[in-house]
Short mmCIF file of C-alpha atoms and ligand atoms in Angstrom, two decimals:
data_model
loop_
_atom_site.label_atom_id
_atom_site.label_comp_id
_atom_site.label_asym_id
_atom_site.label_seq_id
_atom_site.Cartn_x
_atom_site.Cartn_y
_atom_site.Cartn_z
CA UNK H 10 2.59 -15.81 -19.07
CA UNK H 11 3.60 -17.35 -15.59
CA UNK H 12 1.90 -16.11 -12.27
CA UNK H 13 4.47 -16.85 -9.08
CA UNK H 14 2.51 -16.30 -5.88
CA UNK H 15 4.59 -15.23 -3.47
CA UNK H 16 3.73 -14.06 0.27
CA UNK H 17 4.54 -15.23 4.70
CA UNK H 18 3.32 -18.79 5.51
CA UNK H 19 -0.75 -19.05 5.57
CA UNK H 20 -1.01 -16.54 3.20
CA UNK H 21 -3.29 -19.05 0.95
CA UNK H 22 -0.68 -19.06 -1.64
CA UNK H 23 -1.28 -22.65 -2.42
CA UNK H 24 -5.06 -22.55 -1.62
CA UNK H 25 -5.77 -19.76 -4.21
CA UNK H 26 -3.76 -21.18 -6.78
CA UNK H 27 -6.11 -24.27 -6.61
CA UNK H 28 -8.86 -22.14 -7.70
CA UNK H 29 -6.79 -20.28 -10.79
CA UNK H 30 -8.17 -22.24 -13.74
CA UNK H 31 -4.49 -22.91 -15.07
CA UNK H 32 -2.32 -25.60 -14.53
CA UNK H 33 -0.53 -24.91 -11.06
CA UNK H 34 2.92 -25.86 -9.53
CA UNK H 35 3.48 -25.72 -5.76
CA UNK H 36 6.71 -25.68 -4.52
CA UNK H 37 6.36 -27.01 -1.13
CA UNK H 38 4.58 -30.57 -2.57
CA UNK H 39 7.10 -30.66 -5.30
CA UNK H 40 9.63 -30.47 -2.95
CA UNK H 41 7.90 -33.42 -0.58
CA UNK H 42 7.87 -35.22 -3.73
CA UNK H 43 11.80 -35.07 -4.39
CA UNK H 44 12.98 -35.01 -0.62
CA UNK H 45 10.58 -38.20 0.33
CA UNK H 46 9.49 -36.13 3.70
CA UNK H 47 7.29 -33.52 4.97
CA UNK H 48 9.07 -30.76 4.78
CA UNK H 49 9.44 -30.18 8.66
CA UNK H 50 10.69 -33.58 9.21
CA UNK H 51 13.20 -32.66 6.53
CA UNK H 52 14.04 -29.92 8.69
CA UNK H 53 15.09 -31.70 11.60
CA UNK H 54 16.95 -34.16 9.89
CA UNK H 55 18.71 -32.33 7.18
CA UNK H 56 18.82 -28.39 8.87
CA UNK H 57 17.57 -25.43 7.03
CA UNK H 58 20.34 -25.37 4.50
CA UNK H 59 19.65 -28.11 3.09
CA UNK H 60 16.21 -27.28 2.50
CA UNK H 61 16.85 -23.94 1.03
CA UNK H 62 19.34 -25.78 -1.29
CA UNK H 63 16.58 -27.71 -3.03
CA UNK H 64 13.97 -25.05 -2.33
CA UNK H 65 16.72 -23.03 -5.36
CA UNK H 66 16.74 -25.80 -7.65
CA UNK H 67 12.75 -26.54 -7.20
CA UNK H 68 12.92 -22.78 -7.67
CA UNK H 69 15.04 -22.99 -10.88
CA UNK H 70 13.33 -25.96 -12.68
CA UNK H 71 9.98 -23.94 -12.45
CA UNK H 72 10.99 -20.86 -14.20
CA UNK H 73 12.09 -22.81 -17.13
CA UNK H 74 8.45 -23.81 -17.62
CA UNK H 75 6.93 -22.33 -20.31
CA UNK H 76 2.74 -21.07 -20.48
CA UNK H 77 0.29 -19.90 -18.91
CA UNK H 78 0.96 -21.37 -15.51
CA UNK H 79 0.69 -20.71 -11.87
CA UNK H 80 3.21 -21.68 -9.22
CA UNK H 81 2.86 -21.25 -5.67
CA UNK H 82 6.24 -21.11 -3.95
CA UNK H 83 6.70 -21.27 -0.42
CA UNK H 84 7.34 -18.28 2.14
CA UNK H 85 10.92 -18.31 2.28
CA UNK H 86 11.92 -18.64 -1.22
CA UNK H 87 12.35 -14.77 -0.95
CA UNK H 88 15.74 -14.71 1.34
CA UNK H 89 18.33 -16.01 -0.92
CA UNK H 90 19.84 -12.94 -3.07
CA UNK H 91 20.39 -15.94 -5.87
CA UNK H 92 16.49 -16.74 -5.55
CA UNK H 93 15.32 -12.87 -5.97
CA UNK H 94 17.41 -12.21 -8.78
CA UNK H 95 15.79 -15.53 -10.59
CA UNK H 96 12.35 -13.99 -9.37
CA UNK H 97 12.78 -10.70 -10.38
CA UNK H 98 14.14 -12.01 -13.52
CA UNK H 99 11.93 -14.23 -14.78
CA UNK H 100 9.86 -11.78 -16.70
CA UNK H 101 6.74 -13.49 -15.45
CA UNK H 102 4.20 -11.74 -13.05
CA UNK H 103 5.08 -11.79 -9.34
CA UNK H 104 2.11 -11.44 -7.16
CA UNK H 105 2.32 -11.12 -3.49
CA UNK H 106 -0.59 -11.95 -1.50
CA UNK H 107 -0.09 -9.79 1.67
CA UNK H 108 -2.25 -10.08 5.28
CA UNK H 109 -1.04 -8.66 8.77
CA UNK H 110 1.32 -10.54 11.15
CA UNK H 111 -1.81 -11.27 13.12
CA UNK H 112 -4.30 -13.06 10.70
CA UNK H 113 -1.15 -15.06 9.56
CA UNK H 114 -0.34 -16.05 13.30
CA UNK H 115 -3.31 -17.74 13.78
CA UNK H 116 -3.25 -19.53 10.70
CA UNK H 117 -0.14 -21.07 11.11
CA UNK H 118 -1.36 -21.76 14.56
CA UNK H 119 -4.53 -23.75 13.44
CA UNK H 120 -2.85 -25.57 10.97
CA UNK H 121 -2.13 -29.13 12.11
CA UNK H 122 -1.72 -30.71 8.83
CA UNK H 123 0.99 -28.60 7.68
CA UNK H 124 3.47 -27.35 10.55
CA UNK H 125 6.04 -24.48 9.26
CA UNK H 126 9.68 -25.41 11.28
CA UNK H 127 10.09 -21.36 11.40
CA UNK H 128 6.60 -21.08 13.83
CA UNK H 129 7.76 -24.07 15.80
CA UNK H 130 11.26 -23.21 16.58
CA UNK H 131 10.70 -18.77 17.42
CA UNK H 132 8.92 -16.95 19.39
CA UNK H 133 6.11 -14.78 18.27
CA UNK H 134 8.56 -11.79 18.59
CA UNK H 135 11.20 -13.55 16.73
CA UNK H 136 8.39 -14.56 13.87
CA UNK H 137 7.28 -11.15 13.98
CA UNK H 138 10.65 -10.11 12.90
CA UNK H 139 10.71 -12.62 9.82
CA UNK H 140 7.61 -11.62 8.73
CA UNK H 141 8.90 -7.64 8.65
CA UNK H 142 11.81 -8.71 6.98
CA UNK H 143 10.23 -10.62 4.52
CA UNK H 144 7.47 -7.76 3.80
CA UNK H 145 10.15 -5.93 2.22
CA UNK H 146 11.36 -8.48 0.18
CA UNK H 147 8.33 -9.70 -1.49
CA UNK H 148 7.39 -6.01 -1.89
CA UNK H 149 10.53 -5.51 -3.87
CA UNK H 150 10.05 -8.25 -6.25
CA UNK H 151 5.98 -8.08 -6.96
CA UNK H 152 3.64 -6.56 -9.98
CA UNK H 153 0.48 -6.77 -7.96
CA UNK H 154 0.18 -6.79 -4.54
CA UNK H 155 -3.48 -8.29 -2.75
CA UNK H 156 -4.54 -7.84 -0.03
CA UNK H 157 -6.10 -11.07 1.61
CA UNK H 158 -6.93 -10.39 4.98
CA UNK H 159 -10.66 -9.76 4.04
CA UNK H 160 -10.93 -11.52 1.12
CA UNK H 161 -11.66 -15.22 0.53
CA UNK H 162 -9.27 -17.59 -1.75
CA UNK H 163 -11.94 -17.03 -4.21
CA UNK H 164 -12.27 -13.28 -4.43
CA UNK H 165 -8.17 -13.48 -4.52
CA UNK H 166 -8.20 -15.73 -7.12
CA UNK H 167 -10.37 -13.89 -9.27
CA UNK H 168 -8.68 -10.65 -9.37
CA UNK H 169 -5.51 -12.49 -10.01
CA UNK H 170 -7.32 -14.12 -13.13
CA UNK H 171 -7.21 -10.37 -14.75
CA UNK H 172 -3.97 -10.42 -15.99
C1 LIG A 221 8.86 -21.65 4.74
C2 LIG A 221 7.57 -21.68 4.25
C3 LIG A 221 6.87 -22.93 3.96
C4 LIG A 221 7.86 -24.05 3.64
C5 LIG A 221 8.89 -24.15 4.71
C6 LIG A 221 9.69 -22.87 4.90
C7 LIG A 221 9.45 -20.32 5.07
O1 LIG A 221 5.98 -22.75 2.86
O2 LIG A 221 8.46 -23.83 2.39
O3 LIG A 221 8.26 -24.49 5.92
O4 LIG A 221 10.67 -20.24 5.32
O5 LIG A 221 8.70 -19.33 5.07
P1 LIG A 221 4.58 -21.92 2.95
O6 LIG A 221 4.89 -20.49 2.69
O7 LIG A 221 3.77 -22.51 1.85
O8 LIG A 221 4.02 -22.16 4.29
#
């Protein structure tokens, strides 16, 4: 059976799926792959629309896949109705990996190698409101729900290997 991680930016979606001993898919490099860009660059060029248009297919083309897999998809993959039907769908395990606003902030903040378009262009209040909204959505679509804020990628990745 598939495992989708889903949870906010710097949740350590795609650093605990390293450590799942199955093969793992992550959304955000596929999509680097296909679009030829990081994704933030894709962002200014292209707009958000664009993105979340091949964010769906990327989306789409995983679920097809057939094992026992793990794919990491990225934070937003959660606000298209179209996307959480396919999600809650899929008949695959949905696990969020939840932390507070706070421990995410900083993440995102320290992270230089991978800059999310949504922290650059809003305010911390504004972000703070994403991250609320998004809560709810992940919530609504998950089987399991961690919680990472004290736990290393490690620890994470071993309770999600007792499914
Ligand atoms: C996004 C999250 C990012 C990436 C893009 C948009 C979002 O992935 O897909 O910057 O809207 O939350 P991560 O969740 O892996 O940071």
């Amino acid at each position: 059976m598939a495992i989708i991680l889903l949870g906010f930016m710097g949740a350590g979606k795609t650093t605990v799926s390293q450590h799942i001993k199955r093969p793992f898919y992550d959304m955000d490099t596929i999509i680097e792959e296909k679009i030829g860009m990081s994704i933030s660059d894709f962002f200014a060029q292209e707009g958000e629309a664009a993105f979340r248009k091949i964010e769906s297919e990327t989306l789409e083309e995983l679920l097809q896949l057939e094992g026992d897999i793990v794919i990491s998809t990225g934070g937003g993959v959660v606000i298209s109705e179209r996307n959480r039907d396919l999600l809650r769908q899929n008949r695959k395990y949905n696990v969020l990996l939840a932390a507070s606003f706070e421990v995410l902030y900083e993440r995102i903040k320290e992270d230089k190698v991978f800059q999310r378009p949504l922290f650059l262009n809003n305010s911390k209040e504004d972000f703070h409101g994403i991250y609320e909204r998004r809560m709810m959505l992940y919530e609504g679509l998950s089987d399991l729900v961690i919680n990472t804020d004290n736990r290393t990628p490690e620890e994470v990745a071993r309770i999600i290997q007792c499914i």
